[in-house]
């Protein structure tokens, strides 16, 4: 069975085509800088690597570009859209409706749409990907794998907010957690690598969206994102933790509408609001050239990560390893170094030489004397989504 996996982020779309169940990758790629003038399309097979720089105004245009390439007579990978049996979709917010992988129906799409107000940068893009895939791969089974599922193990003392009970019980206002597919995948890899099923691990997913999870014995017990994927760490365009009184202050003092405030905190804040850039590569380059706003943004970003490392070490009552993953976590040695500075009191001792090396696969970037392993583990949400999608249709 050929399984196409679509992983739509807020400004990117990763994809892989697998032959299952042997997990062979037939092609993979990335559509990034969606919504910007300098969009980029990368497509890789065993024989070819294609890269195209072109404006990609939205996810629909990106998916149409992917479909065209998959079916290309010379460099494509399939002869017909019917070659693909299953399309697995990452969907960010499942709310109270979805705790498991689910075959997509009109009713499922309506619920995903209804949850868009809780994940406005993601669920609309996820839904758009589903609808475009339904049109192009009309005979394939469409499957949703929800970011929130892995965090169902978070205990009530951690997922409840200190608001009247009726809001939790009647309106399902609670911490849901996100990036669950990634946190699940890399934590399982870390546990196998350490050969330690009984373990205390902090996974740090850093991309345009960022989150951290405290994982005890393979289960999520706390997480930095909450009811929606906007709080916690400083992200590409999202503010992360903020005093909620600021919302009322902007509304009452300066007559901002709720929509304007939501747009401000979701799409105009974070690293973009601090620097004018949302892409960390641009920010790091500017910081190296002496841009003080960019230097400060990097300091603020990594300071927030350190606060969560300290908090989750306390929650776990100890720490065996921290794991950096996702686009920034895997590729930014600067972020990793700054995030691990001055954490020797909990046993973290970074090997700067190892940290600066670029290598494939799982790698340790802490010294031999470090009491806590510092790992870089490439996430593979797409493989995890493919496996879960296929599992729905096993006899």
mmCIF file of C-alpha atoms in Angstrom:
data_model
loop_
_atom_site.group_PDB
_atom_site.id
_atom_site.type_symbol
_atom_site.label_atom_id
_atom_site.label_comp_id
_atom_site.label_asym_id
_atom_site.label_seq_id
_atom_site.Cartn_x
_atom_site.Cartn_y
_atom_site.Cartn_z
ATOM 1 C CA UNK A 1 0.000 0.000 0.000
ATOM 2 C CA UNK A 2 1.252 3.486 -0.876
ATOM 3 C CA UNK A 3 0.564 6.055 1.836
ATOM 4 C CA UNK A 4 0.966 9.787 1.281
ATOM 5 C CA UNK A 5 1.443 11.765 4.495
ATOM 6 C CA UNK A 6 0.740 15.496 4.608
ATOM 7 C CA UNK A 7 2.019 17.441 7.603
ATOM 8 C CA UNK A 8 0.723 20.984 7.348
ATOM 9 C CA UNK A 9 2.323 23.503 9.687
ATOM 10 C CA UNK A 10 1.408 27.153 9.988
ATOM 11 C CA UNK A 11 3.920 28.206 7.297
ATOM 12 C CA UNK A 12 5.171 24.926 5.867
ATOM 13 C CA UNK A 13 4.033 21.582 4.533
ATOM 14 C CA UNK A 14 6.147 18.450 4.872
ATOM 15 C CA UNK A 15 5.267 15.364 2.874
ATOM 16 C CA UNK A 16 6.431 11.786 2.419
ATOM 17 C CA UNK A 17 5.168 8.947 0.274
ATOM 18 C CA UNK A 18 5.675 5.520 1.860
ATOM 19 C CA UNK A 19 5.361 1.968 0.689
ATOM 20 C CA UNK A 20 3.799 0.242 3.674
ATOM 21 C CA UNK A 21 4.169 -1.847 5.751
ATOM 22 C CA UNK A 22 7.911 -2.006 4.952
ATOM 23 C CA UNK A 23 8.194 1.776 5.576
ATOM 24 C CA UNK A 24 10.129 2.452 2.365
ATOM 25 C CA UNK A 25 10.235 6.159 1.525
ATOM 26 C CA UNK A 26 9.391 6.662 -2.149
ATOM 27 C CA UNK A 27 9.687 10.435 -2.030
ATOM 28 C CA UNK A 28 9.840 13.208 0.510
ATOM 29 C CA UNK A 29 9.992 16.962 0.590
ATOM 30 C CA UNK A 30 9.119 20.278 2.060
ATOM 31 C CA UNK A 31 7.099 23.273 1.000
ATOM 32 C CA UNK A 32 8.232 26.187 3.151
ATOM 33 C CA UNK A 33 7.805 29.928 3.618
ATOM 34 C CA UNK A 34 4.148 29.591 2.677
ATOM 35 C CA UNK A 35 2.545 33.030 2.538
ATOM 36 C CA UNK A 36 5.855 34.758 1.789
ATOM 37 C CA UNK A 37 7.222 35.955 -1.551
ATOM 38 C CA UNK A 38 10.252 33.668 -1.321
ATOM 39 C CA UNK A 39 8.480 30.326 -1.102
ATOM 40 C CA UNK A 40 10.449 27.134 -1.665
ATOM 41 C CA UNK A 41 9.485 23.663 -2.919
ATOM 42 C CA UNK A 42 11.777 20.673 -2.367
ATOM 43 C CA UNK A 43 11.085 17.197 -3.751
ATOM 44 C CA UNK A 44 13.426 14.240 -3.324
ATOM 45 C CA UNK A 45 13.383 10.669 -4.612
ATOM 46 C CA UNK A 46 16.099 8.023 -4.743
ATOM 47 C CA UNK A 47 17.169 9.356 -8.148
ATOM 48 C CA UNK A 48 16.270 13.030 -8.221
ATOM 49 C CA UNK A 49 16.293 16.144 -6.089
ATOM 50 C CA UNK A 50 14.160 18.999 -7.364
ATOM 51 C CA UNK A 51 14.073 22.451 -5.809
ATOM 52 C CA UNK A 52 11.937 25.331 -6.987
ATOM 53 C CA UNK A 53 11.880 28.886 -5.645
ATOM 54 C CA UNK A 54 8.465 30.407 -6.243
ATOM 55 C CA UNK A 55 5.826 32.385 -4.346
ATOM 56 C CA UNK A 56 3.474 29.979 -2.539
ATOM 57 C CA UNK A 57 0.644 32.184 -1.251
ATOM 58 C CA UNK A 58 -1.263 29.451 0.593
ATOM 59 C CA UNK A 59 -1.395 25.739 1.367
ATOM 60 C CA UNK A 60 -3.746 24.997 -1.538
ATOM 61 C CA UNK A 61 -1.212 26.257 -4.082
ATOM 62 C CA UNK A 62 1.517 24.231 -2.374
ATOM 63 C CA UNK A 63 -0.514 21.017 -2.485
ATOM 64 C CA UNK A 64 -1.377 21.525 -6.133
ATOM 65 C CA UNK A 65 2.330 21.965 -6.852
ATOM 66 C CA UNK A 66 3.052 18.693 -5.016
ATOM 67 C CA UNK A 67 0.346 16.793 -6.901
ATOM 68 C CA UNK A 68 1.695 18.034 -10.234
ATOM 69 C CA UNK A 69 5.197 16.868 -9.316
ATOM 70 C CA UNK A 70 4.048 13.450 -8.069
ATOM 71 C CA UNK A 71 2.366 12.820 -11.432
ATOM 72 C CA UNK A 72 5.146 14.318 -13.599
ATOM 73 C CA UNK A 73 5.953 12.014 -16.502
ATOM 74 C CA UNK A 74 9.725 12.362 -16.168
ATOM 75 C CA UNK A 75 10.517 12.944 -12.497
ATOM 76 C CA UNK A 76 7.271 11.957 -10.762
ATOM 77 C CA UNK A 77 6.779 8.884 -8.610
ATOM 78 C CA UNK A 78 3.253 7.685 -9.451
ATOM 79 C CA UNK A 79 1.483 7.014 -12.737
ATOM 80 C CA UNK A 80 -2.004 7.682 -11.462
ATOM 81 C CA UNK A 81 -3.596 9.314 -8.463
ATOM 82 C CA UNK A 82 -5.216 5.934 -7.783
ATOM 83 C CA UNK A 83 -1.788 4.472 -6.930
ATOM 84 C CA UNK A 84 -2.127 6.077 -3.492
ATOM 85 C CA UNK A 85 -4.332 4.037 -1.174
ATOM 86 C CA UNK A 86 -4.248 6.188 1.948
ATOM 87 C CA UNK A 87 -3.576 9.860 2.650
ATOM 88 C CA UNK A 88 -2.667 10.521 6.267
ATOM 89 C CA UNK A 89 -3.139 14.082 7.530
ATOM 90 C CA UNK A 90 -1.694 15.743 10.584
ATOM 91 C CA UNK A 91 -4.493 17.675 12.294
ATOM 92 C CA UNK A 92 -3.502 19.927 15.175
ATOM 93 C CA UNK A 93 -6.597 20.257 17.351
ATOM 94 C CA UNK A 94 -8.966 17.402 18.067
ATOM 95 C CA UNK A 95 -10.594 19.032 21.087
ATOM 96 C CA UNK A 96 -12.762 16.687 23.111
ATOM 97 C CA UNK A 97 -13.913 14.860 19.991
ATOM 98 C CA UNK A 98 -10.817 12.923 18.928
ATOM 99 C CA UNK A 99 -8.354 10.983 21.025
ATOM 100 C CA UNK A 100 -7.480 8.406 18.350
ATOM 101 C CA UNK A 101 -6.558 8.203 14.685
ATOM 102 C CA UNK A 102 -9.766 8.630 12.668
ATOM 103 C CA UNK A 103 -10.963 8.025 9.110
ATOM 104 C CA UNK A 104 -12.166 11.330 7.695
ATOM 105 C CA UNK A 105 -15.875 11.767 6.987
ATOM 106 C CA UNK A 106 -17.961 14.900 6.357
ATOM 107 C CA UNK A 107 -18.791 14.915 10.074
ATOM 108 C CA UNK A 108 -15.105 14.738 11.028
ATOM 109 C CA UNK A 109 -14.354 17.663 8.702
ATOM 110 C CA UNK A 110 -17.098 19.725 10.308
ATOM 111 C CA UNK A 111 -15.608 19.134 13.760
ATOM 112 C CA UNK A 112 -12.112 20.039 12.524
ATOM 113 C CA UNK A 113 -13.561 23.221 11.076
ATOM 114 C CA UNK A 114 -15.413 24.006 14.302
ATOM 115 C CA UNK A 115 -12.137 23.706 16.222
ATOM 116 C CA UNK A 116 -10.382 26.221 13.949
ATOM 117 C CA UNK A 117 -10.961 29.015 16.454
ATOM 118 C CA UNK A 118 -8.708 27.109 18.876
ATOM 119 C CA UNK A 119 -5.930 26.576 16.308
ATOM 120 C CA UNK A 120 -6.432 29.313 13.705
ATOM 121 C CA UNK A 121 -2.979 28.928 12.139
ATOM 122 C CA UNK A 122 -3.294 25.176 11.757
ATOM 123 C CA UNK A 123 -6.735 23.597 11.586
ATOM 124 C CA UNK A 124 -7.777 25.681 8.542
ATOM 125 C CA UNK A 125 -4.573 24.628 6.750
ATOM 126 C CA UNK A 126 -5.119 21.008 7.826
ATOM 127 C CA UNK A 127 -8.691 21.093 6.533
ATOM 128 C CA UNK A 128 -7.599 22.689 3.273
ATOM 129 C CA UNK A 129 -5.060 19.898 2.820
ATOM 130 C CA UNK A 130 -7.766 17.306 3.407
ATOM 131 C CA UNK A 131 -10.139 18.838 0.876
ATOM 132 C CA UNK A 132 -7.482 19.266 -1.815
ATOM 133 C CA UNK A 133 -6.292 15.675 -1.232
ATOM 134 C CA UNK A 134 -9.892 14.403 -1.487
ATOM 135 C CA UNK A 135 -10.203 16.086 -4.871
ATOM 136 C CA UNK A 136 -6.854 14.859 -6.238
ATOM 137 C CA UNK A 137 -6.753 11.389 -4.655
ATOM 138 C CA UNK A 138 -10.464 10.708 -4.772
ATOM 139 C CA UNK A 139 -10.232 6.933 -4.311
ATOM 140 C CA UNK A 140 -7.820 7.023 -1.373
ATOM 141 C CA UNK A 141 -8.824 6.638 2.247
ATOM 142 C CA UNK A 142 -8.317 9.941 4.069
ATOM 143 C CA UNK A 143 -7.135 9.678 7.681
ATOM 144 C CA UNK A 144 -6.617 12.274 10.439
ATOM 145 C CA UNK A 145 -3.946 11.875 13.122
ATOM 146 C CA UNK A 146 -4.405 14.438 15.885
ATOM 147 C CA UNK A 147 -1.621 16.327 17.673
ATOM 148 C CA UNK A 148 -3.625 16.248 20.887
ATOM 149 C CA UNK A 149 -3.837 12.437 21.218
ATOM 150 C CA UNK A 150 -0.452 11.759 22.896
ATOM 151 C CA UNK A 151 -1.257 14.181 25.701
ATOM 152 C CA UNK A 152 -4.375 12.353 26.889
ATOM 153 C CA UNK A 153 -2.200 10.898 29.687
ATOM 154 C CA UNK A 154 -1.620 14.315 31.311
ATOM 155 C CA UNK A 155 -3.161 14.095 34.811
ATOM 156 C CA UNK A 156 -6.070 16.300 35.836
ATOM 157 C CA UNK A 157 -3.939 18.324 38.261
ATOM 158 C CA UNK A 158 -1.868 19.413 35.243
ATOM 159 C CA UNK A 159 -4.528 19.787 32.535
ATOM 160 C CA UNK A 160 -7.163 21.672 34.564
ATOM 161 C CA UNK A 161 -7.207 25.475 34.669
ATOM 162 C CA UNK A 162 -8.030 27.282 37.923
ATOM 163 C CA UNK A 163 -11.386 28.547 36.656
ATOM 164 C CA UNK A 164 -14.905 27.565 37.770
ATOM 165 C CA UNK A 165 -15.576 23.856 37.294
ATOM 166 C CA UNK A 166 -18.453 24.417 34.855
ATOM 167 C CA UNK A 167 -16.045 25.807 32.254
ATOM 168 C CA UNK A 168 -14.052 22.607 32.398
ATOM 169 C CA UNK A 169 -17.004 20.239 32.484
ATOM 170 C CA UNK A 170 -19.518 21.975 30.204
ATOM 171 C CA UNK A 171 -17.220 23.832 27.826
ATOM 172 C CA UNK A 172 -14.218 21.469 27.809
ATOM 173 C CA UNK A 173 -11.756 24.252 28.584
ATOM 174 C CA UNK A 174 -8.521 22.508 29.574
ATOM 175 C CA UNK A 175 -4.967 21.846 28.431
ATOM 176 C CA UNK A 176 -4.985 19.627 25.344
ATOM 177 C CA UNK A 177 -1.343 19.771 24.245
ATOM 178 C CA UNK A 178 0.036 19.715 20.693
ATOM 179 C CA UNK A 179 2.874 18.396 18.521
ATOM 180 C CA UNK A 180 1.928 15.077 20.104
ATOM 181 C CA UNK A 181 2.961 12.943 17.137
ATOM 182 C CA UNK A 182 6.457 14.447 17.224
ATOM 183 C CA UNK A 183 6.848 14.220 21.008
ATOM 184 C CA UNK A 184 5.660 10.600 20.938
ATOM 185 C CA UNK A 185 8.025 9.625 18.123
ATOM 186 C CA UNK A 186 11.210 11.191 19.538
ATOM 187 C CA UNK A 187 10.526 10.118 23.119
ATOM 188 C CA UNK A 188 10.186 6.495 21.998
ATOM 189 C CA UNK A 189 13.438 6.834 20.051
ATOM 190 C CA UNK A 190 15.141 8.349 23.118
ATOM 191 C CA UNK A 191 13.920 5.582 25.418
ATOM 192 C CA UNK A 192 15.243 2.935 22.999
ATOM 193 C CA UNK A 193 18.548 4.811 22.565
ATOM 194 C CA UNK A 194 19.040 5.123 26.330
ATOM 195 C CA UNK A 195 17.713 1.588 26.869
ATOM 196 C CA UNK A 196 15.721 2.972 29.765
ATOM 197 C CA UNK A 197 11.942 2.304 29.716
ATOM 198 C CA UNK A 198 11.638 3.850 33.198
ATOM 199 C CA UNK A 199 12.904 7.306 32.334
ATOM 200 C CA UNK A 200 12.449 11.019 32.894
ATOM 201 C CA UNK A 201 12.758 12.946 29.636
ATOM 202 C CA UNK A 202 11.997 16.453 28.395
ATOM 203 C CA UNK A 203 11.329 16.691 24.667
ATOM 204 C CA UNK A 204 11.803 20.111 23.043
ATOM 205 C CA UNK A 205 10.061 20.561 19.678
ATOM 206 C CA UNK A 206 11.303 23.774 18.064
ATOM 207 C CA UNK A 207 9.954 24.883 14.701
ATOM 208 C CA UNK A 208 7.804 27.818 13.674
ATOM 209 C CA UNK A 209 5.584 26.409 16.399
ATOM 210 C CA UNK A 210 7.350 25.321 19.606
ATOM 211 C CA UNK A 211 6.491 23.150 22.586
ATOM 212 C CA UNK A 212 8.003 21.107 25.389
ATOM 213 C CA UNK A 213 6.747 17.953 27.087
ATOM 214 C CA UNK A 214 7.627 16.305 30.381
ATOM 215 C CA UNK A 215 7.594 12.552 29.741
ATOM 216 C CA UNK A 216 7.749 9.961 32.486
ATOM 217 C CA UNK A 217 8.091 6.291 31.580
ATOM 218 C CA UNK A 218 6.964 7.045 28.028
ATOM 219 C CA UNK A 219 3.842 9.016 28.945
ATOM 220 C CA UNK A 220 3.198 12.744 28.642
ATOM 221 C CA UNK A 221 2.587 14.246 32.091
ATOM 222 C CA UNK A 222 2.858 17.973 31.311
ATOM 223 C CA UNK A 223 3.127 20.164 28.255
ATOM 224 C CA UNK A 224 3.824 23.812 27.435
ATOM 225 C CA UNK A 225 0.965 24.403 24.983
ATOM 226 C CA UNK A 226 -2.559 24.380 26.333
ATOM 227 C CA UNK A 227 -6.138 24.985 25.212
ATOM 228 C CA UNK A 228 -4.775 26.318 21.921
ATOM 229 C CA UNK A 229 -1.254 26.252 20.443
ATOM 230 C CA UNK A 230 -0.360 29.832 21.379
ATOM 231 C CA UNK A 231 1.079 29.763 24.897
ATOM 232 C CA UNK A 232 4.331 28.443 26.351
ATOM 233 C CA UNK A 233 7.520 29.065 24.383
ATOM 234 C CA UNK A 234 8.185 32.034 22.097
ATOM 235 C CA UNK A 235 7.352 30.951 18.540
ATOM 236 C CA UNK A 236 7.712 32.256 15.000
ATOM 237 C CA UNK A 237 4.627 34.484 15.097
ATOM 238 C CA UNK A 238 2.957 33.423 18.380
ATOM 239 C CA UNK A 239 3.670 35.164 21.660
ATOM 240 C CA UNK A 240 3.820 32.195 24.037
ATOM 241 C CA UNK A 241 3.134 32.869 27.722
ATOM 242 C CA UNK A 242 1.633 36.302 28.330
ATOM 243 C CA UNK A 243 -0.285 37.996 31.147
ATOM 244 C CA UNK A 244 -3.946 37.669 30.111
ATOM 245 C CA UNK A 245 -4.630 41.133 31.542
ATOM 246 C CA UNK A 246 -2.889 42.552 28.474
ATOM 247 C CA UNK A 247 -5.850 41.382 26.375
ATOM 248 C CA UNK A 248 -8.312 43.377 28.482
ATOM 249 C CA UNK A 249 -5.958 46.352 28.599
ATOM 250 C CA UNK A 250 -5.728 46.513 24.795
ATOM 251 C CA UNK A 251 -9.497 46.139 24.441
ATOM 252 C CA UNK A 252 -10.514 48.642 27.107
ATOM 253 C CA UNK A 253 -7.779 51.260 26.832
ATOM 254 C CA UNK A 254 -7.115 51.235 23.078
ATOM 255 C CA UNK A 255 -10.376 49.809 21.653
ATOM 256 C CA UNK A 256 -8.776 46.821 19.963
ATOM 257 C CA UNK A 257 -11.374 44.278 18.886
ATOM 258 C CA UNK A 258 -11.074 40.676 20.058
ATOM 259 C CA UNK A 259 -10.269 39.635 16.485
ATOM 260 C CA UNK A 260 -7.496 42.218 16.271
ATOM 261 C CA UNK A 261 -5.991 41.033 19.546
ATOM 262 C CA UNK A 262 -6.216 37.397 18.475
ATOM 263 C CA UNK A 263 -4.508 38.248 15.194
ATOM 264 C CA UNK A 264 -1.830 40.208 17.070
ATOM 265 C CA UNK A 265 -0.991 37.361 19.454
ATOM 266 C CA UNK A 266 -1.210 34.572 16.867
ATOM 267 C CA UNK A 267 0.235 36.106 13.708
ATOM 268 C CA UNK A 268 2.180 39.250 14.570
ATOM 269 C CA UNK A 269 3.987 38.391 17.800
ATOM 270 C CA UNK A 270 6.745 35.948 18.768
ATOM 271 C CA UNK A 271 10.025 36.278 16.903
ATOM 272 C CA UNK A 272 8.290 38.229 14.127
ATOM 273 C CA UNK A 273 7.027 40.838 16.573
ATOM 274 C CA UNK A 274 10.411 41.099 18.280
ATOM 275 C CA UNK A 275 12.546 41.331 15.143
ATOM 276 C CA UNK A 276 10.482 41.798 11.992
ATOM 277 C CA UNK A 277 11.520 38.292 10.879
ATOM 278 C CA UNK A 278 9.642 35.025 11.479
ATOM 279 C CA UNK A 279 12.293 32.673 10.060
ATOM 280 C CA UNK A 280 15.018 31.847 12.604
ATOM 281 C CA UNK A 281 17.671 31.584 9.899
ATOM 282 C CA UNK A 282 17.142 35.249 9.066
ATOM 283 C CA UNK A 283 17.169 36.190 12.752
ATOM 284 C CA UNK A 284 20.421 34.341 13.443
ATOM 285 C CA UNK A 285 22.091 35.974 10.438
ATOM 286 C CA UNK A 286 20.969 39.426 11.571
ATOM 287 C CA UNK A 287 22.082 38.748 15.145
ATOM 288 C CA UNK A 288 25.529 37.734 13.894
ATOM 289 C CA UNK A 289 25.698 41.067 12.053
ATOM 290 C CA UNK A 290 25.023 42.983 15.261
ATOM 291 C CA UNK A 291 21.249 43.496 15.109
ATOM 292 C CA UNK A 292 20.405 44.053 18.777
ATOM 293 C CA UNK A 293 16.701 43.276 18.355
ATOM 294 C CA UNK A 294 17.606 39.872 16.932
ATOM 295 C CA UNK A 295 20.208 39.216 19.622
ATOM 296 C CA UNK A 296 17.678 40.019 22.331
ATOM 297 C CA UNK A 297 15.044 37.830 20.678
ATOM 298 C CA UNK A 298 17.419 34.841 20.756
ATOM 299 C CA UNK A 299 18.148 35.527 24.430
ATOM 300 C CA UNK A 300 14.432 35.761 25.259
ATOM 301 C CA UNK A 301 13.640 32.637 23.256
ATOM 302 C CA UNK A 302 16.219 30.448 24.970
ATOM 303 C CA UNK A 303 15.555 31.964 28.414
ATOM 304 C CA UNK A 304 11.965 30.733 28.104
ATOM 305 C CA UNK A 305 13.179 27.244 27.149
ATOM 306 C CA UNK A 306 15.432 27.149 30.228
ATOM 307 C CA UNK A 307 12.539 28.133 32.489
ATOM 308 C CA UNK A 308 10.547 25.161 31.243
ATOM 309 C CA UNK A 309 13.513 22.798 31.598
ATOM 310 C CA UNK A 310 13.764 23.808 35.254
ATOM 311 C CA UNK A 311 10.025 23.534 35.801
ATOM 312 C CA UNK A 312 9.727 20.108 34.195
ATOM 313 C CA UNK A 313 12.788 18.768 35.995
ATOM 314 C CA UNK A 314 10.936 19.580 39.217
ATOM 315 C CA UNK A 315 7.708 17.951 37.961
ATOM 316 C CA UNK A 316 9.627 14.811 36.962
ATOM 317 C CA UNK A 317 11.668 14.838 40.199
ATOM 318 C CA UNK A 318 14.857 14.367 38.216
ATOM 319 C CA UNK A 319 16.002 14.179 34.634
ATOM 320 C CA UNK A 320 17.650 11.542 32.443
ATOM 321 C CA UNK A 321 17.683 13.356 29.105
ATOM 322 C CA UNK A 322 16.527 16.334 27.109
ATOM 323 C CA UNK A 323 15.776 15.948 23.414
ATOM 324 C CA UNK A 324 15.951 18.672 20.776
ATOM 325 C CA UNK A 325 13.893 18.044 17.664
ATOM 326 C CA UNK A 326 12.052 19.610 14.679
ATOM 327 C CA UNK A 327 13.453 22.128 12.197
ATOM 328 C CA UNK A 328 15.061 24.541 14.659
ATOM 329 C CA UNK A 329 15.816 21.982 17.354
ATOM 330 C CA UNK A 330 17.646 19.742 14.900
ATOM 331 C CA UNK A 331 19.505 22.441 12.972
ATOM 332 C CA UNK A 332 20.210 25.447 15.206
ATOM 333 C CA UNK A 333 23.359 24.864 17.245
ATOM 334 C CA UNK A 334 23.049 28.427 18.574
ATOM 335 C CA UNK A 335 19.604 27.835 20.088
ATOM 336 C CA UNK A 336 20.712 24.527 21.619
ATOM 337 C CA UNK A 337 23.848 26.076 23.126
ATOM 338 C CA UNK A 338 22.049 29.088 24.565
ATOM 339 C CA UNK A 339 19.239 26.919 25.957
ATOM 340 C CA UNK A 340 21.733 24.667 27.773
ATOM 341 C CA UNK A 341 23.915 27.423 29.229
ATOM 342 C CA UNK A 342 24.158 27.647 33.026
ATOM 343 C CA UNK A 343 22.204 24.448 33.658
ATOM 344 C CA UNK A 344 25.097 22.590 35.261
ATOM 345 C CA UNK A 345 23.200 22.547 38.579
ATOM 346 C CA UNK A 346 20.861 19.902 37.143
ATOM 347 C CA UNK A 347 23.701 18.030 35.472
ATOM 348 C CA UNK A 348 23.610 19.389 31.905
ATOM 349 C CA UNK A 349 27.081 19.790 30.374
ATOM 350 C CA UNK A 350 26.964 20.526 26.641
ATOM 351 C CA UNK A 351 29.782 19.387 24.339
ATOM 352 C CA UNK A 352 30.114 22.460 22.114
ATOM 353 C CA UNK A 353 32.166 20.647 19.478
ATOM 354 C CA UNK A 354 29.587 17.873 19.164
ATOM 355 C CA UNK A 355 26.791 20.438 19.175
ATOM 356 C CA UNK A 356 28.299 22.271 16.202
ATOM 357 C CA UNK A 357 28.655 19.132 14.062
ATOM 358 C CA UNK A 358 26.001 18.298 11.486
ATOM 359 C CA UNK A 359 25.221 14.596 11.447
ATOM 360 C CA UNK A 360 22.281 12.437 10.500
ATOM 361 C CA UNK A 361 20.375 10.305 12.955
ATOM 362 C CA UNK A 362 20.291 10.332 16.734
ATOM 363 C CA UNK A 363 23.312 11.963 18.368
ATOM 364 C CA UNK A 364 24.506 12.892 21.824
ATOM 365 C CA UNK A 365 25.735 16.476 22.209
ATOM 366 C CA UNK A 366 26.517 16.380 25.940
ATOM 367 C CA UNK A 367 29.905 15.550 27.425
ATOM 368 C CA UNK A 368 30.765 12.201 28.979
ATOM 369 C CA UNK A 369 30.658 13.870 32.390
ATOM 370 C CA UNK A 370 27.146 15.227 31.867
ATOM 371 C CA UNK A 371 24.658 13.633 34.268
ATOM 372 C CA UNK A 372 21.859 14.414 31.820
ATOM 373 C CA UNK A 373 22.043 13.218 28.217
ATOM 374 C CA UNK A 374 21.439 15.976 25.693
ATOM 375 C CA UNK A 375 20.191 14.425 22.458
ATOM 376 C CA UNK A 376 19.323 15.616 18.982
ATOM 377 C CA UNK A 377 16.730 13.291 17.457
ATOM 378 C CA UNK A 378 15.273 14.028 14.023
ATOM 379 C CA UNK A 379 11.530 13.818 14.274
ATOM 380 C CA UNK A 380 9.601 11.771 11.762
ATOM 381 C CA UNK A 381 5.993 12.694 12.306
ATOM 382 C CA UNK A 382 5.262 11.509 8.783
ATOM 383 C CA UNK A 383 6.327 7.920 9.477
ATOM 384 C CA UNK A 384 4.351 7.899 12.718
ATOM 385 C CA UNK A 385 1.287 9.223 10.863
ATOM 386 C CA UNK A 386 1.725 6.587 8.120
ATOM 387 C CA UNK A 387 1.916 3.773 10.664
ATOM 388 C CA UNK A 388 -1.145 4.985 12.542
ATOM 389 C CA UNK A 389 -3.089 5.545 9.309
ATOM 390 C CA UNK A 390 -2.402 2.033 7.985
ATOM 391 C CA UNK A 391 -3.320 0.511 11.344
ATOM 392 C CA UNK A 392 -6.947 1.578 10.786
ATOM 393 C CA UNK A 393 -7.307 -0.739 7.815
ATOM 394 C CA UNK A 394 -5.579 -3.883 9.032
ATOM 395 C CA UNK A 395 -7.698 -6.995 8.952
#
